[in-house]
Amino acid sequence: MTEPSKVLHVRNVGYEITENDLLQLVQPFGVVTKSVMLRAKNQALIQMQDVGSAVNVMQYYANIQPSVRGRNVYIQFSSHQELTTVDQNPQGRNQDAPPNRILLVTIHHMLYPMTVEVLHQVFSPYGFVEKIVTFQKSAGFQALIQYQSHQSALSAIDALQGRNIYDGCCQLDIQFSNLSELQVNYNNERSRDFTNPALPSEQKGRSSQSGYGDAGSMYGLQPPGTRAVAFPQVCVDQAFLLAFLFQMGDAAAITAAFSGGLPPGISGTNDRCTVLVSNLNPDKFDEDKLFNLFSLYGNIVRIKLLRSKPDHALIQMGDGFQAELAVHFLKGALLFGKQLEVNFSKYPNITPAPDTHDYSNSNLNRFNRNAAKNYRYCCSPTKMVHLSTLPQEITDDDLVTHLEEHGTIVNTKIFEANGKKQALVLFETEEQAAEALVCKHATSIDGSIIRISFSQLQTI
């Protein structure tokens, strides 16, 4: 047991929990003199005025589980007897060094596509935005926003921290960056230099600023302070939202994602990106088959088969929301004679290693484009699979020949959409359809790499 201290250590502090939420837990027991939110670790440190106040907190919560916004948090004495950070000023900022004019922004629960234009509209009301760079990391979608002045960055972080870009989703988690200047090479949908509009564009879909995606240690911790927003509000006006969605080409699908609301059992607040799947058939499964299955619910970063437990695997998804979809829709699914167990892992990510497969740059990840549309089609395994990118001369017999080894095919239907051949194949059971998907997704028919997903249709 750690020696009593006036500094309290709080764990399991999700991104949805603000510093003000934590202060409300402990303020009835005494004065809080300092606090630090350690966002990168989902932790916080709170310093009470004296040890007695901290002891009162610990005694009270020894018999009552503290919960914030539906999440259990865990409080213990810190090994520190005193926080070494400077006292906070009334605005709750660390006075140890001047704030940076560059902000690191993480987007949580990202249901809608995020572009430079959206970010510019959100952040430009607080000052002239010089540069924006976006990239994907294990923490999810992130961006670096460079203002012309420090004061603009201060105003933005005070006004926007914890708020939603769109109603109910795309929550902003903002930190100061330690970078002194952003380097932008291209003006496109992923990066923009507003001071140099003459920069060339780049091939769409390529990472234009890959160096920033590997610079995690260069960012400063989020400065301490209370920037709570009791009821996060929409930062993008509705007219812009509608115009943006229509530009994306499928406004109805995006605005009505999941038929107007998240599926039952999906909270949208999970921040754990890695899932543990167990009870696999080790003779049938490999990393690519797991990728084919789990990529239906989000982008795959890495997969690791546990050699000490051959029927276990770790799968790191693109963000916590995608991981939550995978757990929700795949828990209990039948595959290769086994009923899968899918749960959140205690590990926040999978460390790159020789026995780990990295899929972060795979062009087979489905959510790099049309993310909202792919979210809408998420479902548990069904008897019906949908095949796309088929060769133009495909026949029903070709489909049967390619898939019949995985089970009894009840019916098939080939059709054309937007000039491209697609098909529906109905199997006798969900397990047979799932096996066909994991084994034949991304395989070739007459030189065409086919894509397979579950269909929510019941009959052909």
Coordinates of C-alpha atoms in Angstrom, one line a residue:
M1 CA 0.0 0.0 0.0
T2 CA 1.4 3.4 -1.0
E3 CA 2.2 5.8 1.8
P4 CA -0.6 8.4 2.3
S5 CA 0.0 11.5 0.3
K6 CA -1.9 14.7 -0.5
V7 CA -1.5 13.8 -4.1
L8 CA -4.1 11.4 -5.5
H9 CA -3.6 9.2 -8.6
V10 CA -6.7 8.6 -10.7
R11 CA -6.8 5.9 -13.4
N12 CA -9.2 4.9 -16.2
V13 CA -9.8 8.6 -17.1
G14 CA -11.4 8.3 -20.5
Y15 CA -11.3 11.2 -23.1
E16 CA -15.0 12.0 -22.3
I17 CA -14.1 12.8 -18.6
T18 CA -13.1 16.5 -18.1
E19 CA -10.9 17.8 -15.3
N20 CA -13.9 19.5 -13.8
D21 CA -15.6 16.1 -13.5
L22 CA -12.7 14.8 -11.4
L23 CA -12.6 17.9 -9.3
Q24 CA -16.2 17.4 -8.4
L25 CA -15.4 14.0 -7.0
V26 CA -12.8 15.3 -4.5
Q27 CA -13.7 18.9 -3.7
P28 CA -16.3 18.0 -1.0
F29 CA -13.3 16.7 1.1
G30 CA -11.0 19.7 0.9
V31 CA -9.3 22.3 -1.3
V32 CA -7.6 21.2 -4.5
T33 CA -4.4 23.1 -5.0
K34 CA -3.1 21.5 -8.3
S35 CA -4.2 19.0 -10.9
V36 CA -2.7 17.5 -14.1
M37 CA -4.6 15.5 -16.8
L38 CA -2.3 12.9 -18.3
R39 CA -4.4 12.3 -21.4
A40 CA -1.9 10.0 -23.1
K41 CA -2.2 7.6 -20.2
N42 CA -5.9 8.0 -19.3
Q43 CA -4.8 9.1 -15.9
A44 CA -4.8 12.2 -13.7
L45 CA -3.0 13.6 -10.6
I46 CA -4.9 15.7 -8.1
Q47 CA -3.2 17.5 -5.2
M48 CA -5.3 18.3 -2.1
Q49 CA -4.3 21.0 0.3
D50 CA -3.2 18.5 3.0
V51 CA -2.8 14.8 3.6
G52 CA -5.9 14.7 5.8
S53 CA -8.1 15.8 2.9
A54 CA -6.7 13.1 0.7
V55 CA -7.2 10.5 3.4
N56 CA -10.9 11.5 3.6
V57 CA -11.2 11.0 -0.1
M58 CA -9.7 7.6 0.1
Q59 CA -11.8 6.5 3.1
Y60 CA -15.0 7.6 1.4
Y61 CA -14.3 5.9 -1.9
A62 CA -13.1 2.7 -0.2
N63 CA -16.7 1.6 0.0
I64 CA -18.2 3.4 -2.9
Q65 CA -17.1 2.9 -6.5
P66 CA -16.6 6.4 -8.1
S67 CA -18.1 6.7 -11.5
V68 CA -17.9 9.6 -14.0
R69 CA -20.0 9.7 -17.1
G70 CA -20.8 6.0 -16.8
R71 CA -17.1 5.0 -16.5
N72 CA -15.6 3.6 -13.3
V73 CA -12.5 5.5 -12.2
Y74 CA -10.0 4.3 -9.6
I75 CA -8.3 6.5 -7.0
Q76 CA -5.2 5.7 -5.0
F77 CA -2.5 7.6 -3.2
S78 CA 0.3 8.8 -5.5
S79 CA 3.9 7.9 -5.0
H80 CA 4.5 11.7 -5.2
Q81 CA 4.2 13.7 -2.1
E82 CA 4.1 17.0 -4.0
L83 CA 3.3 17.9 -7.6
T84 CA 6.3 19.7 -9.1
T85 CA 4.2 21.5 -11.8
V86 CA 3.7 25.2 -11.1
D87 CA 0.5 26.5 -9.6
Q88 CA -2.2 27.0 -12.1
N89 CA -3.4 30.5 -13.0
P90 CA -7.1 31.3 -13.1
Q91 CA -7.3 30.1 -16.7
G92 CA -5.8 26.7 -15.6
R93 CA -2.7 26.9 -17.7
N94 CA 0.8 25.8 -16.9
Q95 CA 3.0 29.0 -16.5
D96 CA 6.2 27.0 -16.7
A97 CA 6.6 27.9 -20.4
P98 CA 4.6 30.0 -22.9
P99 CA 1.9 28.0 -24.8
N100 CA 2.7 26.9 -28.3
R101 CA 1.0 28.4 -31.4
I102 CA 0.7 24.8 -32.8
L103 CA -2.1 22.5 -31.5
L104 CA -2.2 18.7 -31.6
V105 CA -5.9 17.7 -32.1
T106 CA -7.3 14.2 -31.7
I107 CA -10.8 13.4 -33.0
H108 CA -12.6 10.8 -30.9
H109 CA -15.8 9.0 -32.0
M110 CA -15.3 10.1 -35.6
L111 CA -18.5 9.1 -37.5
Y112 CA -18.2 11.6 -40.3
P113 CA -15.2 12.1 -42.6
M114 CA -12.7 14.7 -41.5
T115 CA -11.0 17.1 -43.9
V116 CA -8.8 20.1 -43.9
E117 CA -11.8 22.2 -44.8
V118 CA -13.8 21.1 -41.8
L119 CA -10.9 21.7 -39.4
H120 CA -10.3 25.1 -40.9
Q121 CA -13.9 26.1 -40.4
V122 CA -13.7 24.9 -36.8
F123 CA -10.4 26.6 -35.8
S124 CA -10.3 29.8 -38.0
P125 CA -12.8 31.8 -35.9
Y126 CA -10.1 32.1 -33.2
G127 CA -7.3 33.5 -35.4
F128 CA -5.5 33.1 -38.7
V129 CA -4.7 29.5 -39.3
E130 CA -1.4 29.2 -41.2
K131 CA -1.1 25.4 -41.7
I132 CA -3.0 22.2 -41.1
V133 CA -1.6 18.7 -41.3
T134 CA -3.7 15.5 -40.7
F135 CA -2.6 11.9 -40.2
Q136 CA -3.8 8.6 -38.8
K137 CA -2.2 7.0 -35.6
S138 CA -3.2 4.3 -33.2
A139 CA -5.0 6.9 -31.2
G140 CA -7.2 7.7 -34.2
F141 CA -7.5 10.6 -36.5
Q142 CA -5.1 13.5 -35.5
A143 CA -4.2 16.9 -36.9
L144 CA -1.7 19.6 -36.2
I145 CA -3.1 23.2 -36.4
Q146 CA -0.6 26.1 -36.7
Y147 CA -1.9 29.5 -35.9
Q148 CA -0.2 32.8 -36.7
S149 CA 0.0 33.8 -33.0
H150 CA 0.2 32.1 -29.6
Q151 CA -2.9 34.0 -28.4
S152 CA -5.1 32.5 -31.2
A153 CA -4.0 29.0 -30.1
L154 CA -4.9 29.8 -26.5
S155 CA -8.3 31.1 -27.5
A156 CA -9.0 28.0 -29.5
I157 CA -8.0 25.5 -26.8
D158 CA -10.1 27.3 -24.2
A159 CA -13.1 27.5 -26.5
L160 CA -13.0 24.1 -28.2
Q161 CA -11.5 21.5 -25.8
G162 CA -14.0 18.7 -25.2
R163 CA -16.6 19.9 -27.7
N164 CA -18.1 18.0 -30.6
I165 CA -17.6 19.1 -34.2
Y166 CA -20.9 17.4 -35.1
D167 CA -23.8 16.8 -32.8
G168 CA -23.0 13.7 -30.7
C169 CA -19.7 12.8 -32.4
C170 CA -16.3 13.9 -33.5
Q171 CA -15.1 15.1 -30.1
L172 CA -12.1 17.4 -29.9
D173 CA -9.2 16.5 -27.6
I174 CA -6.7 19.3 -27.9
Q175 CA -3.1 19.6 -26.6
F176 CA -0.3 22.0 -27.2
S177 CA 2.5 20.6 -29.5
N178 CA 6.2 21.1 -28.9
L179 CA 6.8 21.5 -32.6
S180 CA 8.0 25.0 -33.6
E181 CA 7.0 25.0 -37.2
L182 CA 4.9 22.7 -39.5
Q183 CA 6.4 21.7 -42.8
V184 CA 3.7 21.3 -45.5
N185 CA 4.7 19.9 -48.9
Y186 CA 1.3 19.6 -50.6
N187 CA -2.0 21.4 -50.6
N188 CA -4.7 18.7 -50.7
E189 CA -7.4 17.0 -48.5
R190 CA -4.8 16.0 -45.9
S191 CA -2.6 19.0 -45.6
R192 CA -2.8 22.7 -46.4
D193 CA -0.5 25.8 -46.2
F194 CA -2.8 28.8 -46.2
T195 CA 0.2 31.1 -46.6
N196 CA 1.3 29.4 -49.8
P197 CA -1.6 28.5 -52.1
A198 CA 0.8 27.7 -54.9
L199 CA 1.9 24.4 -53.4
P200 CA 1.2 21.3 -55.6
S201 CA -1.4 18.7 -54.8
E202 CA -0.5 15.0 -54.5
Q203 CA -2.0 11.7 -55.6
K204 CA -5.2 11.2 -53.6
G205 CA -5.0 8.7 -50.9
R206 CA -1.3 8.9 -50.2
S207 CA 0.0 10.1 -46.9
S208 CA 1.4 13.6 -47.7
Q209 CA 3.0 14.2 -44.2
S210 CA 4.0 10.7 -43.0
G211 CA 6.7 12.1 -40.8
Y212 CA 4.2 13.7 -38.4
G213 CA 2.5 10.3 -37.9
D214 CA 5.7 9.0 -36.3
A215 CA 6.4 12.0 -34.1
G216 CA 4.4 11.0 -31.0
S217 CA 7.2 11.8 -28.6
M218 CA 7.5 15.3 -29.9
Y219 CA 4.1 16.5 -28.6
G220 CA 3.7 18.0 -25.2
L221 CA 1.3 16.7 -22.6
Q222 CA -2.0 18.5 -22.5
P223 CA -1.6 21.4 -20.1
P224 CA -3.4 21.2 -16.8
G225 CA -6.6 23.3 -16.4
T226 CA -10.3 23.2 -16.3
R227 CA -11.8 23.7 -19.7
A228 CA -14.9 21.6 -19.1
V229 CA -17.9 21.9 -21.4
A230 CA -20.9 20.5 -19.5
F231 CA -22.9 19.9 -22.7
P232 CA -20.5 19.7 -25.7
Q233 CA -22.0 21.7 -28.6
V234 CA -21.8 21.5 -32.3
C235 CA -18.9 23.6 -33.6
V236 CA -19.7 23.4 -37.3
D237 CA -22.9 25.1 -38.4
Q238 CA -25.6 23.0 -39.9
A239 CA -25.6 24.7 -43.3
F240 CA -21.9 23.9 -43.7
L241 CA -22.5 20.3 -42.4
L242 CA -25.2 19.7 -45.1
A243 CA -23.2 21.3 -47.8
F244 CA -20.1 19.2 -46.8
L245 CA -22.1 16.0 -46.7
F246 CA -23.6 16.6 -50.1
Q247 CA -20.1 17.1 -51.4
M248 CA -19.2 13.7 -50.0
G249 CA -21.8 12.3 -52.4
D250 CA -24.0 10.3 -50.0
A251 CA -25.6 12.8 -47.7
A252 CA -28.6 10.5 -46.8
A253 CA -26.3 7.6 -45.8
I254 CA -24.1 9.8 -43.6
T255 CA -26.7 11.9 -41.9
A256 CA -28.7 8.7 -41.2
A257 CA -25.8 6.6 -40.1
F258 CA -27.1 3.5 -38.2
S259 CA -30.7 4.5 -39.1
G260 CA -30.6 7.6 -37.1
G261 CA -28.9 6.3 -33.9
L262 CA -26.1 3.9 -32.8
P263 CA -26.9 0.2 -32.6
P264 CA -28.2 -1.0 -29.2
G265 CA -25.3 -1.7 -26.9
I266 CA -22.9 0.7 -28.7
S267 CA -22.0 3.6 -26.4
G268 CA -19.7 5.4 -28.8
T269 CA -17.5 6.4 -25.9
N270 CA -15.0 3.5 -25.8
D271 CA -11.4 4.6 -26.2
R272 CA -9.7 1.1 -26.1
C273 CA -8.4 0.3 -29.6
T274 CA -7.2 -3.3 -29.1
V275 CA -9.5 -6.3 -28.8
L276 CA -8.7 -9.8 -27.7
V277 CA -10.3 -12.6 -29.7
S278 CA -10.2 -16.2 -28.2
N279 CA -11.5 -19.7 -29.0
L280 CA -10.2 -19.5 -32.5
N281 CA -9.6 -22.6 -34.5
P282 CA -5.8 -22.4 -34.7
D283 CA -5.6 -24.8 -37.6
K284 CA -7.9 -22.6 -39.8
F285 CA -7.1 -19.0 -38.8
D286 CA -4.1 -16.8 -39.7
E287 CA -3.5 -13.1 -39.6
D288 CA -5.0 -12.4 -43.0
K289 CA -8.2 -14.2 -42.3
L290 CA -8.6 -12.2 -39.1
F291 CA -8.0 -9.1 -41.1
N292 CA -10.7 -10.0 -43.6
L293 CA -13.2 -10.4 -40.8
F294 CA -12.4 -7.5 -38.5
S295 CA -11.8 -5.0 -41.2
L296 CA -15.6 -5.0 -41.8
Y297 CA -15.8 -2.9 -38.6
G298 CA -12.9 -0.5 -39.0
N299 CA -9.3 -0.1 -40.2
I300 CA -6.8 -2.6 -38.9
V301 CA -3.5 -1.4 -37.5
R302 CA -1.8 -4.6 -36.3
I303 CA -2.6 -8.2 -35.6
K304 CA -0.7 -10.6 -33.3
L305 CA -1.3 -14.3 -32.8
L306 CA -0.4 -15.3 -29.3
R307 CA 2.0 -18.2 -29.7
S308 CA 1.6 -19.2 -26.0
K309 CA -2.1 -19.5 -26.6
P310 CA -2.7 -20.6 -30.1
D311 CA -6.5 -19.9 -30.0
H312 CA -5.9 -16.3 -29.0
A313 CA -5.1 -13.2 -31.0
L314 CA -4.8 -9.4 -30.4
I315 CA -6.2 -7.0 -33.0
Q316 CA -5.6 -3.3 -32.9
M317 CA -8.3 -1.3 -34.6
G318 CA -8.1 2.3 -35.9
D319 CA -9.9 3.8 -32.9
G320 CA -12.0 2.9 -29.9
F321 CA -15.3 3.3 -31.8
Q322 CA -14.3 0.7 -34.4
A323 CA -13.1 -1.6 -31.7
E324 CA -16.4 -1.3 -30.0
L325 CA -18.2 -2.2 -33.2
A326 CA -16.1 -5.3 -33.7
V327 CA -16.7 -6.5 -30.1
H328 CA -20.4 -5.9 -30.4
F329 CA -21.0 -7.5 -33.8
L330 CA -18.5 -10.5 -33.6
K331 CA -18.9 -11.7 -30.0
G332 CA -20.3 -15.2 -30.2
A333 CA -19.9 -15.6 -33.9
L334 CA -19.5 -19.1 -35.2
L335 CA -16.5 -19.8 -37.4
F336 CA -14.7 -23.0 -38.3
G337 CA -16.7 -24.9 -35.7
K338 CA -15.8 -22.5 -32.8
Q339 CA -17.8 -19.7 -31.1
L340 CA -15.6 -16.6 -31.0
E341 CA -15.0 -14.7 -27.8
V342 CA -14.3 -11.1 -28.5
N343 CA -13.5 -8.6 -25.7
F344 CA -11.5 -5.4 -25.2
S345 CA -7.8 -6.0 -24.4
K346 CA -6.0 -4.6 -21.4
Y347 CA -3.2 -3.6 -23.8
P348 CA -3.8 -0.1 -25.4
N349 CA -1.9 -1.1 -28.6
I350 CA 0.2 -3.8 -30.2
T351 CA 4.0 -3.2 -30.2
P352 CA 5.6 -3.7 -33.6
A353 CA 7.6 -7.0 -33.6
P354 CA 8.8 -9.7 -36.0
D355 CA 5.8 -11.8 -35.1
T356 CA 3.3 -9.0 -35.5
H357 CA 1.6 -8.2 -38.8
D358 CA 1.2 -4.5 -39.7
Y359 CA -1.8 -3.6 -41.8
S360 CA -1.7 0.2 -41.2
N361 CA -0.8 1.0 -44.8
S362 CA -2.9 -1.8 -46.4
N363 CA -5.0 -0.6 -49.3
L364 CA -7.5 -3.3 -48.2
N365 CA -8.5 -1.3 -45.2
R366 CA -12.1 -0.4 -45.9
F367 CA -12.5 2.8 -43.9
N368 CA -9.9 5.0 -45.6
R369 CA -12.7 6.1 -48.0
N370 CA -16.5 6.2 -47.6
A371 CA -16.1 5.7 -43.8
A372 CA -19.7 6.8 -42.9
K373 CA -21.1 4.5 -45.6
N374 CA -19.1 1.5 -44.3
Y375 CA -20.3 2.3 -40.7
R376 CA -23.9 2.1 -41.9
Y377 CA -23.3 -1.4 -43.3
C378 CA -21.8 -2.9 -40.1
C379 CA -23.8 -5.9 -38.9
S380 CA -23.3 -9.3 -37.3
P381 CA -22.5 -12.2 -39.7
T382 CA -25.4 -13.1 -41.9
K383 CA -26.2 -15.9 -44.4
M384 CA -25.9 -13.5 -47.3
V385 CA -22.6 -12.1 -48.6
H386 CA -22.1 -9.2 -51.1
L387 CA -19.3 -9.4 -53.6
S388 CA -18.0 -6.4 -55.6
T389 CA -15.2 -5.5 -58.0
L390 CA -16.1 -8.7 -60.0
P391 CA -14.9 -9.3 -63.6
Q392 CA -17.4 -8.1 -66.2
E393 CA -17.9 -11.6 -67.7
I394 CA -18.6 -13.3 -64.3
T395 CA -21.3 -16.0 -64.3
D396 CA -23.3 -17.7 -61.6
D397 CA -21.4 -20.9 -62.2
D398 CA -18.1 -18.9 -61.6
L399 CA -19.4 -17.7 -58.2
V400 CA -20.4 -21.2 -57.2
T401 CA -17.1 -22.7 -58.2
H402 CA -15.2 -20.1 -56.3
L403 CA -17.2 -20.3 -53.0
E404 CA -18.9 -23.7 -52.8
E405 CA -16.1 -25.4 -50.8
H406 CA -17.2 -23.3 -47.8
G407 CA -20.8 -24.5 -47.6
T408 CA -24.1 -25.0 -49.4
I409 CA -25.1 -22.2 -51.7
V410 CA -28.8 -21.6 -51.7
N411 CA -29.0 -18.9 -54.4
T412 CA -26.9 -16.3 -56.3
K413 CA -27.7 -13.1 -58.1
I414 CA -25.4 -11.1 -60.3
F415 CA -26.3 -7.4 -61.0
E416 CA -24.7 -4.2 -62.2
A417 CA -24.3 -1.0 -60.2
N418 CA -22.6 2.1 -61.6
G419 CA -21.3 0.1 -64.5
K420 CA -19.6 -2.5 -62.2
K421 CA -20.5 -6.1 -61.7
Q422 CA -21.6 -7.1 -58.2
A423 CA -23.3 -10.2 -56.7
L424 CA -25.3 -11.6 -53.8
V425 CA -24.7 -15.1 -52.6
L426 CA -27.0 -16.8 -50.0
F427 CA -25.5 -19.6 -47.9
E428 CA -27.4 -22.1 -45.8
T429 CA -25.9 -20.8 -42.5
E430 CA -24.2 -17.7 -41.1
E431 CA -21.1 -19.8 -40.3
Q432 CA -20.7 -20.9 -44.0
A433 CA -21.0 -17.3 -45.2
A434 CA -18.5 -16.1 -42.6
E435 CA -16.0 -18.8 -43.7
A436 CA -16.4 -17.8 -47.3
L437 CA -15.8 -14.2 -46.4
V438 CA -12.6 -14.7 -44.4
C439 CA -11.1 -17.2 -46.9
K440 CA -12.1 -15.5 -50.2
H441 CA -12.1 -11.8 -49.5
A442 CA -9.3 -10.1 -51.6
T443 CA -8.8 -13.2 -53.7
S444 CA -8.7 -13.2 -57.5
I445 CA -11.3 -14.2 -60.1
D446 CA -10.0 -13.9 -63.6
G447 CA -7.5 -11.2 -62.5
S448 CA -10.0 -9.1 -60.5
I449 CA -9.4 -8.8 -56.7
I450 CA -12.9 -9.3 -55.2
R451 CA -14.2 -7.7 -52.1
I452 CA -16.7 -9.5 -49.8
S453 CA -18.9 -8.2 -47.0
F454 CA -22.0 -9.3 -45.1
S455 CA -25.3 -8.2 -46.6
Q456 CA -28.3 -7.3 -44.4
L457 CA -30.7 -8.5 -47.0
Q458 CA -32.7 -11.6 -46.1
T459 CA -33.6 -13.0 -49.5
I460 CA -32.6 -12.7 -53.1

